[in-house]
Amino acid sequence: ICKPLYYTTIMSRPICHRLVAGSWVGGFFHSIIQIFITIPLPFCGPNIIDHYFCDLHPLFKLACTDTFVVGVIMFVNSGLFSVFSFLFLVSSYIVILYNLRNHSAEGRRKALSTCASHIMVVVLFFGPAIFLYLRPASTYTED
């Protein structure tokens, strides 16, 4: 975005393949960690989760064991992952906005109109995820 004429040189096919493979591998390891911390949990009582989607925090309430260590793993795996991803994306937008100061008013307007919607999506996605996964599991309410 900062160097549009160099885009095809910078974003070559091998780099695009590495980025796609990295996102797939990262998503796979993130998911497999959650599966491996959930499988050994002993479950008892009613198998009813009072939520509209099955997340790990409500699932931990059904476990018949102490889930503190699993909650810490979940905090590191999901909470810190969300924060670092959010900070990486925000820092990339800061670099883009910093580089826009050298462009014309029309170019700044076009880039800002595109970046504003992207930043909104990033905030709307990562804001609730960070709020959800960085809280201790003991502070969840029925709502």
PDB file of C-alpha atoms in Angstrom:
ATOM      1  CA  ILE A   1       0.000   0.000   0.000  1.00  0.00           C
ATOM      2  CA  CYS A   2       2.852   2.352   0.829  1.00  0.00           C
ATOM      3  CA  LYS A   3       4.722   1.507  -2.404  1.00  0.00           C
ATOM      4  CA  PRO A   4       2.048   0.621  -4.979  1.00  0.00           C
ATOM      5  CA  LEU A   5       4.414   0.538  -7.969  1.00  0.00           C
ATOM      6  CA  TYR A   6       6.590  -2.057  -6.215  1.00  0.00           C
ATOM      7  CA  TYR A   7       3.671  -4.275  -5.205  1.00  0.00           C
ATOM      8  CA  THR A   8       4.262  -7.000  -7.805  1.00  0.00           C
ATOM      9  CA  THR A   9       7.948  -7.117  -6.878  1.00  0.00           C
ATOM     10  CA  ILE A  10       7.367  -7.190  -3.121  1.00  0.00           C
ATOM     11  CA  MET A  11       4.311  -9.475  -3.150  1.00  0.00           C
ATOM     12  CA  SER A  12       5.573 -12.258  -5.369  1.00  0.00           C
ATOM     13  CA  ARG A  13       3.839 -15.606  -5.727  1.00  0.00           C
ATOM     14  CA  PRO A  14       6.248 -17.418  -3.316  1.00  0.00           C
ATOM     15  CA  ILE A  15       5.700 -14.765  -0.641  1.00  0.00           C
ATOM     16  CA  CYS A  16       1.938 -15.028  -1.116  1.00  0.00           C
ATOM     17  CA  HIS A  17       2.182 -18.818  -0.752  1.00  0.00           C
ATOM     18  CA  ARG A  18       4.238 -18.427   2.444  1.00  0.00           C
ATOM     19  CA  LEU A  19       1.690 -16.007   3.913  1.00  0.00           C
ATOM     20  CA  VAL A  20      -1.205 -18.349   3.124  1.00  0.00           C
ATOM     21  CA  ALA A  21       0.685 -21.368   4.489  1.00  0.00           C
ATOM     22  CA  GLY A  22       1.608 -19.421   7.631  1.00  0.00           C
ATOM     23  CA  SER A  23      -2.005 -18.474   8.285  1.00  0.00           C
ATOM     24  CA  TRP A  24      -3.133 -22.085   7.771  1.00  0.00           C
ATOM     25  CA  VAL A  25      -0.409 -23.481  10.029  1.00  0.00           C
ATOM     26  CA  GLY A  26      -1.099 -20.835  12.693  1.00  0.00           C
ATOM     27  CA  GLY A  27      -4.833 -21.556  12.639  1.00  0.00           C
ATOM     28  CA  PHE A  28      -4.191 -25.298  12.756  1.00  0.00           C
ATOM     29  CA  PHE A  29      -1.920 -25.067  15.811  1.00  0.00           C
ATOM     30  CA  HIS A  30      -4.272 -22.654  17.565  1.00  0.00           C
ATOM     31  CA  SER A  31      -7.171 -25.082  17.055  1.00  0.00           C
ATOM     32  CA  ILE A  32      -5.229 -28.238  17.849  1.00  0.00           C
ATOM     33  CA  ILE A  33      -4.081 -26.769  21.178  1.00  0.00           C
ATOM     34  CA  GLN A  34      -7.704 -26.119  22.125  1.00  0.00           C
ATOM     35  CA  ILE A  35      -8.678 -29.656  21.133  1.00  0.00           C
ATOM     36  CA  PHE A  36      -5.832 -31.193  23.141  1.00  0.00           C
ATOM     37  CA  ILE A  37      -6.705 -29.228  26.292  1.00  0.00           C
ATOM     38  CA  THR A  38     -10.381 -30.203  25.994  1.00  0.00           C
ATOM     39  CA  ILE A  39     -10.143 -33.945  25.225  1.00  0.00           C
ATOM     40  CA  PRO A  40      -8.666 -35.081  28.590  1.00  0.00           C
ATOM     41  CA  LEU A  41     -11.227 -33.173  30.670  1.00  0.00           C
ATOM     42  CA  PRO A  42     -13.660 -35.394  32.581  1.00  0.00           C
ATOM     43  CA  PHE A  43     -17.252 -34.228  32.075  1.00  0.00           C
ATOM     44  CA  CYS A  44     -20.141 -34.959  34.394  1.00  0.00           C
ATOM     45  CA  GLY A  45     -23.624 -33.714  35.119  1.00  0.00           C
ATOM     46  CA  PRO A  46     -25.920 -32.169  32.557  1.00  0.00           C
ATOM     47  CA  ASN A  47     -24.407 -31.894  29.119  1.00  0.00           C
ATOM     48  CA  ILE A  48     -26.184 -28.632  28.387  1.00  0.00           C
ATOM     49  CA  ILE A  49     -24.288 -25.471  27.548  1.00  0.00           C
ATOM     50  CA  ASP A  50     -26.374 -22.368  28.160  1.00  0.00           C
ATOM     51  CA  HIS A  51     -24.844 -20.399  25.291  1.00  0.00           C
ATOM     52  CA  TYR A  52     -25.593 -19.943  21.624  1.00  0.00           C
ATOM     53  CA  PHE A  53     -22.191 -21.292  20.594  1.00  0.00           C
ATOM     54  CA  CYS A  54     -19.881 -23.849  22.119  1.00  0.00           C
ATOM     55  CA  ASP A  55     -16.830 -22.028  23.356  1.00  0.00           C
ATOM     56  CA  LEU A  56     -14.259 -23.379  25.774  1.00  0.00           C
ATOM     57  CA  HIS A  57     -15.187 -21.249  28.796  1.00  0.00           C
ATOM     58  CA  PRO A  58     -18.772 -22.583  28.997  1.00  0.00           C
ATOM     59  CA  LEU A  59     -17.408 -26.063  28.319  1.00  0.00           C
ATOM     60  CA  PHE A  60     -15.057 -25.748  31.297  1.00  0.00           C
ATOM     61  CA  LYS A  61     -18.107 -25.324  33.570  1.00  0.00           C
ATOM     62  CA  LEU A  62     -19.172 -28.868  32.670  1.00  0.00           C
ATOM     63  CA  ALA A  63     -15.807 -30.356  33.665  1.00  0.00           C
ATOM     64  CA  CYS A  64     -15.600 -32.283  36.944  1.00  0.00           C
ATOM     65  CA  THR A  65     -12.108 -31.083  37.735  1.00  0.00           C
ATOM     66  CA  ASP A  66     -10.194 -27.907  38.452  1.00  0.00           C
ATOM     67  CA  THR A  67      -9.758 -26.039  35.170  1.00  0.00           C
ATOM     68  CA  PHE A  68      -7.354 -23.348  36.380  1.00  0.00           C
ATOM     69  CA  VAL A  69      -4.344 -24.649  34.412  1.00  0.00           C
ATOM     70  CA  VAL A  70      -6.508 -25.211  31.339  1.00  0.00           C
ATOM     71  CA  GLY A  71      -7.816 -21.657  31.750  1.00  0.00           C
ATOM     72  CA  VAL A  72      -4.262 -20.305  31.813  1.00  0.00           C
ATOM     73  CA  ILE A  73      -3.438 -22.247  28.638  1.00  0.00           C
ATOM     74  CA  MET A  74      -6.601 -20.860  27.083  1.00  0.00           C
ATOM     75  CA  PHE A  75      -5.606 -17.337  28.191  1.00  0.00           C
ATOM     76  CA  VAL A  76      -2.199 -17.671  26.522  1.00  0.00           C
ATOM     77  CA  ASN A  77      -3.501 -19.459  23.421  1.00  0.00           C
ATOM     78  CA  SER A  78      -6.498 -17.252  22.675  1.00  0.00           C
ATOM     79  CA  GLY A  79      -6.127 -14.070  24.712  1.00  0.00           C
ATOM     80  CA  LEU A  80      -2.524 -13.201  24.021  1.00  0.00           C
ATOM     81  CA  PHE A  81      -2.823 -14.429  20.434  1.00  0.00           C
ATOM     82  CA  SER A  82      -5.706 -11.993  19.921  1.00  0.00           C
ATOM     83  CA  VAL A  83      -3.815  -9.114  21.527  1.00  0.00           C
ATOM     84  CA  PHE A  84      -0.637  -9.686  19.505  1.00  0.00           C
ATOM     85  CA  SER A  85      -2.598 -10.041  16.257  1.00  0.00           C
ATOM     86  CA  PHE A  86      -4.518  -6.856  17.036  1.00  0.00           C
ATOM     87  CA  LEU A  87      -1.346  -4.932  17.881  1.00  0.00           C
ATOM     88  CA  PHE A  88       0.360  -6.183  14.714  1.00  0.00           C
ATOM     89  CA  LEU A  89      -2.569  -5.041  12.558  1.00  0.00           C
ATOM     90  CA  VAL A  90      -2.839  -1.666  14.294  1.00  0.00           C
ATOM     91  CA  SER A  91       0.898  -1.080  13.945  1.00  0.00           C
ATOM     92  CA  SER A  92       0.698  -1.862  10.227  1.00  0.00           C
ATOM     93  CA  TYR A  93      -2.086   0.710   9.853  1.00  0.00           C
ATOM     94  CA  ILE A  94       0.003   3.237  11.776  1.00  0.00           C
ATOM     95  CA  VAL A  95       2.840   2.697   9.291  1.00  0.00           C
ATOM     96  CA  ILE A  96       0.410   3.152   6.401  1.00  0.00           C
ATOM     97  CA  LEU A  97      -1.056   6.330   7.888  1.00  0.00           C
ATOM     98  CA  TYR A  98       2.431   7.659   8.618  1.00  0.00           C
ATOM     99  CA  ASN A  99       3.465   7.116   5.004  1.00  0.00           C
ATOM    100  CA  LEU A 100       0.334   8.854   3.719  1.00  0.00           C
ATOM    101  CA  ARG A 101       1.596  12.230   4.887  1.00  0.00           C
ATOM    102  CA  ASN A 102       3.786  12.441   1.763  1.00  0.00           C
ATOM    103  CA  HIS A 103       0.917  11.901  -0.695  1.00  0.00           C
ATOM    104  CA  SER A 104      -1.595  14.255  -2.255  1.00  0.00           C
ATOM    105  CA  ALA A 105      -4.868  15.118  -0.570  1.00  0.00           C
ATOM    106  CA  GLU A 106      -6.798  12.956  -3.049  1.00  0.00           C
ATOM    107  CA  GLY A 107      -4.491  10.002  -2.462  1.00  0.00           C
ATOM    108  CA  ARG A 108      -4.800  10.409   1.322  1.00  0.00           C
ATOM    109  CA  ARG A 109      -8.596  10.552   1.056  1.00  0.00           C
ATOM    110  CA  LYS A 110      -8.760   7.351  -1.001  1.00  0.00           C
ATOM    111  CA  ALA A 111      -6.388   5.486   1.287  1.00  0.00           C
ATOM    112  CA  LEU A 112      -8.147   6.699   4.424  1.00  0.00           C
ATOM    113  CA  SER A 113     -11.554   5.670   3.104  1.00  0.00           C
ATOM    114  CA  THR A 114     -10.214   2.158   2.517  1.00  0.00           C
ATOM    115  CA  CYS A 115      -8.232   1.963   5.762  1.00  0.00           C
ATOM    116  CA  ALA A 116     -11.128   3.274   7.858  1.00  0.00           C
ATOM    117  CA  SER A 117     -13.353   0.343   6.934  1.00  0.00           C
ATOM    118  CA  HIS A 118     -10.502  -2.119   7.488  1.00  0.00           C
ATOM    119  CA  ILE A 119      -9.696  -0.641  10.899  1.00  0.00           C
ATOM    120  CA  MET A 120     -13.385  -0.810  11.827  1.00  0.00           C
ATOM    121  CA  VAL A 121     -13.517  -4.519  10.957  1.00  0.00           C
ATOM    122  CA  VAL A 122     -10.321  -5.198  12.914  1.00  0.00           C
ATOM    123  CA  VAL A 123     -11.668  -3.393  15.992  1.00  0.00           C
ATOM    124  CA  LEU A 124     -15.094  -5.055  15.751  1.00  0.00           C
ATOM    125  CA  PHE A 125     -13.508  -8.508  15.443  1.00  0.00           C
ATOM    126  CA  PHE A 126     -10.620  -8.297  17.896  1.00  0.00           C
ATOM    127  CA  GLY A 127     -12.292  -6.027  20.483  1.00  0.00           C
ATOM    128  CA  PRO A 128     -14.842  -8.617  21.658  1.00  0.00           C
ATOM    129  CA  ALA A 129     -12.307 -11.451  21.293  1.00  0.00           C
ATOM    130  CA  ILE A 130      -9.809  -9.660  23.516  1.00  0.00           C
ATOM    131  CA  PHE A 131     -12.549  -8.782  26.016  1.00  0.00           C
ATOM    132  CA  LEU A 132     -13.776 -12.380  26.059  1.00  0.00           C
ATOM    133  CA  TYR A 133     -10.461 -14.212  26.313  1.00  0.00           C
ATOM    134  CA  LEU A 134      -8.455 -11.887  28.572  1.00  0.00           C
ATOM    135  CA  ARG A 135     -10.942 -11.991  31.445  1.00  0.00           C
ATOM    136  CA  PRO A 136     -10.596 -14.632  34.120  1.00  0.00           C
ATOM    137  CA  ALA A 137     -13.132 -17.422  33.689  1.00  0.00           C
ATOM    138  CA  SER A 138     -14.519 -16.764  37.176  1.00  0.00           C
ATOM    139  CA  THR A 139     -15.909 -13.353  36.143  1.00  0.00           C
ATOM    140  CA  TYR A 140     -18.314 -14.685  33.500  1.00  0.00           C
ATOM    141  CA  THR A 141     -21.951 -14.012  34.220  1.00  0.00           C
ATOM    142  CA  GLU A 142     -25.004 -15.869  32.965  1.00  0.00           C
ATOM    143  CA  ASP A 143     -25.571 -13.087  30.412  1.00  0.00           C
TER     144      ASP A 143
END
